[in-house]
Coordinates of C-alpha atoms in Angstrom, one line a residue:
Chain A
X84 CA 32.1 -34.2 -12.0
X85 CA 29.2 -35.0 -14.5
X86 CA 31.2 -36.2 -16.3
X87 CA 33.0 -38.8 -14.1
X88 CA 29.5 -39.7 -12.7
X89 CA 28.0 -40.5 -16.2
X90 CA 31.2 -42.8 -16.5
X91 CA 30.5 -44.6 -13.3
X92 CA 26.8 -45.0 -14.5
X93 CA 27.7 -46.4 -18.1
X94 CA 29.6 -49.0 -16.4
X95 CA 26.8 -50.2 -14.0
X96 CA 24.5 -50.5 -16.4
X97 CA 27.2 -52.3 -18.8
X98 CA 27.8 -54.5 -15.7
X99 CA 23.9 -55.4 -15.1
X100 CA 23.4 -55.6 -18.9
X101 CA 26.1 -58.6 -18.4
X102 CA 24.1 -60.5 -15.8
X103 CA 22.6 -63.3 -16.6
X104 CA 18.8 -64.8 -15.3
X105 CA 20.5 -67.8 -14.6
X106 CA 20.3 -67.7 -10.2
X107 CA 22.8 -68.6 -7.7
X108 CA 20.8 -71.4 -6.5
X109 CA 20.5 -73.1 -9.6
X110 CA 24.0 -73.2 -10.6
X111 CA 26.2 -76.5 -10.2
X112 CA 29.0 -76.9 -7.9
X113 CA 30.8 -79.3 -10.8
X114 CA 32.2 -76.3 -13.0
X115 CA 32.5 -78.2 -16.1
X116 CA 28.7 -79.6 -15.5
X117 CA 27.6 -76.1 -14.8
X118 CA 29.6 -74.6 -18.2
X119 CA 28.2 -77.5 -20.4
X120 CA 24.8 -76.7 -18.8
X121 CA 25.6 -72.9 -19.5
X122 CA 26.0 -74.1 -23.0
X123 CA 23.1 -76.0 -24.0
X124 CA 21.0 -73.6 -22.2
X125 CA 22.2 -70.9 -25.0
X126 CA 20.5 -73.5 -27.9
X127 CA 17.4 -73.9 -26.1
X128 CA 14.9 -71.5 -26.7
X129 CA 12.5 -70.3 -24.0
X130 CA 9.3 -70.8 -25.4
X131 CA 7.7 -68.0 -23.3
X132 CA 9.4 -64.9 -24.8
X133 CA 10.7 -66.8 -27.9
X134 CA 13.3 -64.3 -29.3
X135 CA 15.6 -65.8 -26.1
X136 CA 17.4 -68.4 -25.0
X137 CA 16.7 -70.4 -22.1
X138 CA 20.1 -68.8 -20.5
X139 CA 18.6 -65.2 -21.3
X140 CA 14.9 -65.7 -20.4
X141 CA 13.6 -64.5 -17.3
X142 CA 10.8 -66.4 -17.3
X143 CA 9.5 -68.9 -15.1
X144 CA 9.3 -71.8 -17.4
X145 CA 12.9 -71.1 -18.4
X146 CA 13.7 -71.5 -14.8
X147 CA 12.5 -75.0 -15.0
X148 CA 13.9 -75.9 -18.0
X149 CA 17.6 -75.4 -17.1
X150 CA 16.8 -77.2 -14.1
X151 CA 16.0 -79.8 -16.1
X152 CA 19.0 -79.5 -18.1
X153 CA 21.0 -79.3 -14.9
X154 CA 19.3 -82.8 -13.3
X155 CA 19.8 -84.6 -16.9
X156 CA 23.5 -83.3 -17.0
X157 CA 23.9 -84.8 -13.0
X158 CA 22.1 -88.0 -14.2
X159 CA 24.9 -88.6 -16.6
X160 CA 23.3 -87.6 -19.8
X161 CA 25.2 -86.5 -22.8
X162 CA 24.7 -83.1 -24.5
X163 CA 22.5 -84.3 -27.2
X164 CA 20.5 -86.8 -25.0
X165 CA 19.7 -83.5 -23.2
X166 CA 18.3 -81.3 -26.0
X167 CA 16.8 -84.9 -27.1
X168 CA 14.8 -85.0 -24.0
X169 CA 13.2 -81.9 -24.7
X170 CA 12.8 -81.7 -28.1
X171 CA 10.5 -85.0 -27.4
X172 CA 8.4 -82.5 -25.4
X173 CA 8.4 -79.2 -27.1
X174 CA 9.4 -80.7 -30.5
X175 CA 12.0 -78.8 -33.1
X176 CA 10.8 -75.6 -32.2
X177 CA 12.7 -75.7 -28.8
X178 CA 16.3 -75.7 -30.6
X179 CA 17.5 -72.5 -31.8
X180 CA 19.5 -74.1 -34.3
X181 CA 17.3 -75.5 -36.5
X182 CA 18.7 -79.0 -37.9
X183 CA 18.8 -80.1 -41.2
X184 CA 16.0 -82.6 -42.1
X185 CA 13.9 -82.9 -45.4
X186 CA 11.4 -80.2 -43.4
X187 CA 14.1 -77.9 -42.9
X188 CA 16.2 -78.7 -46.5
X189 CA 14.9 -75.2 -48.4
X190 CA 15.6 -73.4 -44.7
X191 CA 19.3 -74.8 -44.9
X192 CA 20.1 -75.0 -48.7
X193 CA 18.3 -71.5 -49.9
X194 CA 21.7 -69.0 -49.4
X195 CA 23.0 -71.5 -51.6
X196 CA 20.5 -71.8 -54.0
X197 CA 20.1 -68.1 -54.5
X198 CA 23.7 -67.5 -54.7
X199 CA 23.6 -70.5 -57.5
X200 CA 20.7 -68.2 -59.2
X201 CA 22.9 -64.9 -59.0
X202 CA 26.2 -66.5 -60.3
X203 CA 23.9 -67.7 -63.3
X204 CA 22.3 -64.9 -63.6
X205 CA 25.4 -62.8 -63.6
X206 CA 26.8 -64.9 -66.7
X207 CA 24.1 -64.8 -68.5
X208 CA 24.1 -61.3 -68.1
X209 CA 28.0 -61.3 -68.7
X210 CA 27.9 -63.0 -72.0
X211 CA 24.4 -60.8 -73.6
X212 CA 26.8 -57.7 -73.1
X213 CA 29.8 -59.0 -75.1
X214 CA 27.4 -59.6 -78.0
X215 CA 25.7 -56.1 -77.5
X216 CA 29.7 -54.1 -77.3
X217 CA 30.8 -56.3 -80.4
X218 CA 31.9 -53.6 -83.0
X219 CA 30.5 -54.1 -86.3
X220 CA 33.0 -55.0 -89.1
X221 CA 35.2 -52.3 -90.4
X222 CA 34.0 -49.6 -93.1
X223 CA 32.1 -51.1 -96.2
X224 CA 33.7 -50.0 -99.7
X225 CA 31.2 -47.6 -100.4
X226 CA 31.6 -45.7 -96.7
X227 CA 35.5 -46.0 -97.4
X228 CA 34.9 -43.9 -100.9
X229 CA 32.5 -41.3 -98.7
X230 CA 35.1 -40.7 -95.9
X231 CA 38.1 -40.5 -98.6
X232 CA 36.1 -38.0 -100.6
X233 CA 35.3 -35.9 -96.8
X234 CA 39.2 -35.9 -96.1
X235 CA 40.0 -34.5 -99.4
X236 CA 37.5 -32.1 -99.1
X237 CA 35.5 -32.3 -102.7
X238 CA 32.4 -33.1 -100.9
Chain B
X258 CA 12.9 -63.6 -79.5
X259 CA 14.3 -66.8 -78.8
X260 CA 12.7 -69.3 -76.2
X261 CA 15.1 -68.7 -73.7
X262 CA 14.9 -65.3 -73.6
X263 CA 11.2 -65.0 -73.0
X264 CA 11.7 -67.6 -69.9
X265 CA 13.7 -64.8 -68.6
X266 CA 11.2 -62.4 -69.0
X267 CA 8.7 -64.4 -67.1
X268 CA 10.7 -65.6 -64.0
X269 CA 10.9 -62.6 -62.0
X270 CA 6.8 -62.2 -62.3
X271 CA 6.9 -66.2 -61.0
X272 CA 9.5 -65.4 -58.5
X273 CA 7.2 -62.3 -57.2
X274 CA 4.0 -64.1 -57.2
X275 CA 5.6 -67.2 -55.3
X276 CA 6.9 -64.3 -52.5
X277 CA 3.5 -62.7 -52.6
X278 CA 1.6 -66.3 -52.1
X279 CA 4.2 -67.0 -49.4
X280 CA 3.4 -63.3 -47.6
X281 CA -0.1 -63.7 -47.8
X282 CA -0.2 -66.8 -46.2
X283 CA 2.1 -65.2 -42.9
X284 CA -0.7 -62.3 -43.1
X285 CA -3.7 -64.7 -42.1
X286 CA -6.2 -63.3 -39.3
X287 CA -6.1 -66.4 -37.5
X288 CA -2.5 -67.4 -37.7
X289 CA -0.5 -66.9 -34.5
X290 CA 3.7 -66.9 -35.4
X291 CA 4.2 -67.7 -31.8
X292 CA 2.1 -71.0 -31.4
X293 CA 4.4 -74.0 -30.7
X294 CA 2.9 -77.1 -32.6
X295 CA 2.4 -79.6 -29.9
X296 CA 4.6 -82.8 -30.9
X297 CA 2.1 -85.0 -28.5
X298 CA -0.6 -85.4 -30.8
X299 CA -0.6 -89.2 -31.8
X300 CA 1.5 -90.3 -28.3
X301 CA 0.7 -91.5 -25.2
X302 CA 0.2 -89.1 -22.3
X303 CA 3.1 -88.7 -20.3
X304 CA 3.4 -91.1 -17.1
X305 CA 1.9 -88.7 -14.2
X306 CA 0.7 -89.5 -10.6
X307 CA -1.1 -86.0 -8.9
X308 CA -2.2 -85.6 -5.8
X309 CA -5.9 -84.2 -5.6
X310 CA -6.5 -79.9 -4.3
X311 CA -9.2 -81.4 -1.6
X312 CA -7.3 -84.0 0.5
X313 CA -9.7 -87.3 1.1
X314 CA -10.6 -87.3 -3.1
X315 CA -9.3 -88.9 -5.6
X316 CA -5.7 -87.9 -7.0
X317 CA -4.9 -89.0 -10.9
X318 CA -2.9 -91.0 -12.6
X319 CA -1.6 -91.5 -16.6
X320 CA -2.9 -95.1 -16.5
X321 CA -6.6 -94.1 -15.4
X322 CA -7.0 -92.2 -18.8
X323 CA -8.0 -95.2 -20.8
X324 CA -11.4 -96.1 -21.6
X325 CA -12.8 -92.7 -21.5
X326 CA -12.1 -89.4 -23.5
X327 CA -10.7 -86.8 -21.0
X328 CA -10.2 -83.4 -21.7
X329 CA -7.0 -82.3 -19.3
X330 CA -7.4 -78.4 -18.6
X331 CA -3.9 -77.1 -17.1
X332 CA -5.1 -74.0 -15.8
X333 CA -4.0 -71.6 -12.2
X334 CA -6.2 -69.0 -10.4
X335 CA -3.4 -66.3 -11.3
X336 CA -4.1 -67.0 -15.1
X337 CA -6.7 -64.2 -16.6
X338 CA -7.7 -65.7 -19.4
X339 CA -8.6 -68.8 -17.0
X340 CA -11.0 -66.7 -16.0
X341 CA -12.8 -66.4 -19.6
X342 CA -12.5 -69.9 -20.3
X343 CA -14.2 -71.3 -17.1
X344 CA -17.9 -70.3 -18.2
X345 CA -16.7 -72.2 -21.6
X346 CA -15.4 -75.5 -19.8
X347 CA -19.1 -75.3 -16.9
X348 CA -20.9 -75.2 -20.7
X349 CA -18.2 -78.5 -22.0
X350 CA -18.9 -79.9 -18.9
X351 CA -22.3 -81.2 -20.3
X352 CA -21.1 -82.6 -22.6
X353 CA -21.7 -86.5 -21.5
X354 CA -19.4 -87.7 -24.2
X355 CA -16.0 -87.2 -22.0
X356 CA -14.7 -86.1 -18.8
X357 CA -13.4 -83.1 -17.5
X358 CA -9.9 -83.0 -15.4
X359 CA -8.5 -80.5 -14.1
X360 CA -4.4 -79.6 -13.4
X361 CA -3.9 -76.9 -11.5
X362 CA -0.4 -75.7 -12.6
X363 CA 1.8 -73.9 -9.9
X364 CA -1.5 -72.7 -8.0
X365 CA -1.9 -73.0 -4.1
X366 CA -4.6 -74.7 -3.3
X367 CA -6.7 -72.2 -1.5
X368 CA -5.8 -69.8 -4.5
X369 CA -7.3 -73.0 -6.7
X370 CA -10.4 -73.7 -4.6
X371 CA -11.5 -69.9 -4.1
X372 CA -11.0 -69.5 -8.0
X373 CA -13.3 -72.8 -8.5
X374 CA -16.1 -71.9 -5.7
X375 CA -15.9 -68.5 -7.8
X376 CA -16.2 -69.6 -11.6
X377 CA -17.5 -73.0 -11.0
X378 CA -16.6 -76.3 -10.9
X379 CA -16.2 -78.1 -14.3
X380 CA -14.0 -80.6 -13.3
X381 CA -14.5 -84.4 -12.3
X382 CA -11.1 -84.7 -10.7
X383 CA -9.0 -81.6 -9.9
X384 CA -5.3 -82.1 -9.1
X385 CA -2.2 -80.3 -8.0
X386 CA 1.0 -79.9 -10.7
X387 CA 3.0 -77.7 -8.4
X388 CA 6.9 -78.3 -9.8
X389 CA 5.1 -77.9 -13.2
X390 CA 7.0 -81.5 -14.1
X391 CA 4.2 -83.1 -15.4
X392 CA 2.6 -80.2 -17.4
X393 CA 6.7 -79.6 -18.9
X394 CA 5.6 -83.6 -19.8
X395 CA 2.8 -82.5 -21.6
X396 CA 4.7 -79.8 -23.9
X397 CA 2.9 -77.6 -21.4
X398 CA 4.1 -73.6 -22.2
X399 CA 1.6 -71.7 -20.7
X400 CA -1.8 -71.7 -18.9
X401 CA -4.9 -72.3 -20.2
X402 CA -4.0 -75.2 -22.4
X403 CA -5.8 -78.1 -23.3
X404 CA -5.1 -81.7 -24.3
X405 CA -7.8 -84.4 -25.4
X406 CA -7.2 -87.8 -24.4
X407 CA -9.1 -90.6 -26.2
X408 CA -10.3 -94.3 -25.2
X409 CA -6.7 -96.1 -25.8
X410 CA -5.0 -93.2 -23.5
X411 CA -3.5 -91.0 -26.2
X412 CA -3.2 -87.7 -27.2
X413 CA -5.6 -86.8 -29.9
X414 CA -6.0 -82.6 -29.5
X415 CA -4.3 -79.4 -28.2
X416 CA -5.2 -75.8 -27.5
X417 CA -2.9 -73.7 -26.7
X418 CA -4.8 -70.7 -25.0
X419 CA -8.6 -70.6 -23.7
X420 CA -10.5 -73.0 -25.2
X421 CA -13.1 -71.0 -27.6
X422 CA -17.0 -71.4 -28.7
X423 CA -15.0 -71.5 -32.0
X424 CA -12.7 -74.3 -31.4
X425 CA -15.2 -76.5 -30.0
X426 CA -17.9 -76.2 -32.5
X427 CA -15.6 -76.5 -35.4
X428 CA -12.5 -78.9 -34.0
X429 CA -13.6 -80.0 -30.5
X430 CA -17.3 -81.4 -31.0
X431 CA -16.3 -83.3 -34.7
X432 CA -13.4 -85.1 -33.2
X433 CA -15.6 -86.3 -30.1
X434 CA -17.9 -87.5 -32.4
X435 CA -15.3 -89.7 -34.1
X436 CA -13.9 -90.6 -30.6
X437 CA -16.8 -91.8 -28.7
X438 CA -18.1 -94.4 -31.2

């Protein structure tokens, strides 16, 4: 009985955890309007609780914003004139996806660089140990005297 | 020890001290991670046309900001630290050197005027934003914030938050200087 009622209450909350702060009432009755709008409110970020997207975000000025999104989408505007719009308000900051400009060039080229560092560094290290395992050269005449005299045992 | 081999010995101690610079800097008192650099400085102020909170005085519009340094104070009754800024902004509003407007963002208007008759009236125009439009014009994230208008009608300064003693004495009061020759 606990059991089955712990079960019932792991799926509401899995259900409300899936609800979204997008309203009803701001929705569009166009379905392909309302997914794109769905989709660039994901890359928007809400600048009032910053770790979310606008889609995510609760808050009142998130609210607006994908009403804005939704009015620019009705008004015939493509995806990017839509972020465009915003980002001439709220700047760079608003995207989530940071794009590549000379501002953002370390941001975007760093994995690579420091894999580019490893890989060196990994060869470098590679080719130091060969040297270090090298054997030295066989016995010298002297040592092959010494270890003839051991085996025959007149030390 | 070849010359090589003692540039290997050095990088990581560069490499470290670059990351410590780097972390320092992100440890600043006075840096705030979650401030969003206003992208207005340097453009004109949005096209607006407000209604004013008394009916019978005069609204405001984008093209009356020109010839004249405005500060424009987006603030709302329901805002706290509103409340600590408005004894700042009655001291600003002495200030002969510019003019004080107020936006009263998402606010009802008796809300508004019982927060003004409280705290005082620093304002020479106070109008109502009430979809919040013009203030998401501004770059507008969240009340107080401030935006300094100069002669030729654009954007010269932000503050994000209540305006402080701080700001103006060390940001606010040098720039009007410069803009009101």
């Amino acid at each position: 009985m606990i059991r089955a009622a712990a079960f019932v209450l792991a799926l509401l909350l899995a259900a409300a955890g899936a609800a979204r702060a997008v309203e009803p009432s701001e929705m569009l009755k166009d379905p392909v309007l309302e997914a794109r709008a769905r989709a660039i409110s994901k890359e928007l970020r809400c600048l009032v609780c910053q770790n979310q997207s606008i889609d995510d975000s609760n808050a009142d000025l998130a609210h607006d914003l994908r009403l804005i999104v939704r009015e620019r989408l009705t008004a015939g505007d493509s995806d990017d004139q839509v972020k465009a719009y915003l980002v001439a308000r709220y700047g760079d900051f608003i995207l989530l996806d940071p794009p590549f400009k000379a501002k953002t060039l370390l941001l975007w080229s760093g994995p690579a660089l420091v894999l580019l560092l490893g890989a060196g560094a990994v060869v470098l290290a590679y080719r130091r140990r060969r040297i270090d395992v090298s054997l030295p050269a066989g016995l010298s005449e002297d040592e092959k005297k010494r270890l003839a005299r051991l085996m025959n045992g007149d030390a | 020890m070849t010359r090589v081999g003692r540039l290997l010995f050095v990088l990581p101690l560069v490499g470290f001290a670059t990351l410590a610079a780097w972390f320092w800097m992100g440890l600043a008192p006075n840096r705030d991670p979650s401030l969003v650099p206003s992208v207005m400085i340097g453009r004109p102020v949005p096209a607006f046309d407000l209604a004013p909170l008394v009916a019978g005085k005069p609204g405001l519009k984008s093209e009356e900001l020109k010839g004249r340094v405005t500060l424009i104070n987006f603030f709302a009754s329901w805002c706290v630290p509103c409340r600590a800024e408005a004894p700042i902004l009655m001291d600003l509003a002495k200030d002969k050197r510019l003019e004080l407007d107020g936006i009263a963002y998402k606010n009802k208007p008796g809300d508004t005027e019982a927060f003004l008759a409280e705290l005082g009236d620093p304002f020479a125009r106070v109008v109502v934003d009430d979809t919040g439009r013009t203030a998401i014009d501004f770059g507008v994230y969240g009340v107080p914030e401030s935006y300094i208008v100069d002669k030729d009608g654009v954007i010269r300064f932000r503050e994000a938050g209540p305006l402080t003693p701080d700001v103006i004495e060390t940001q606010l009061k040098p720039l009007l200087a410069k803009l009101s020759q």
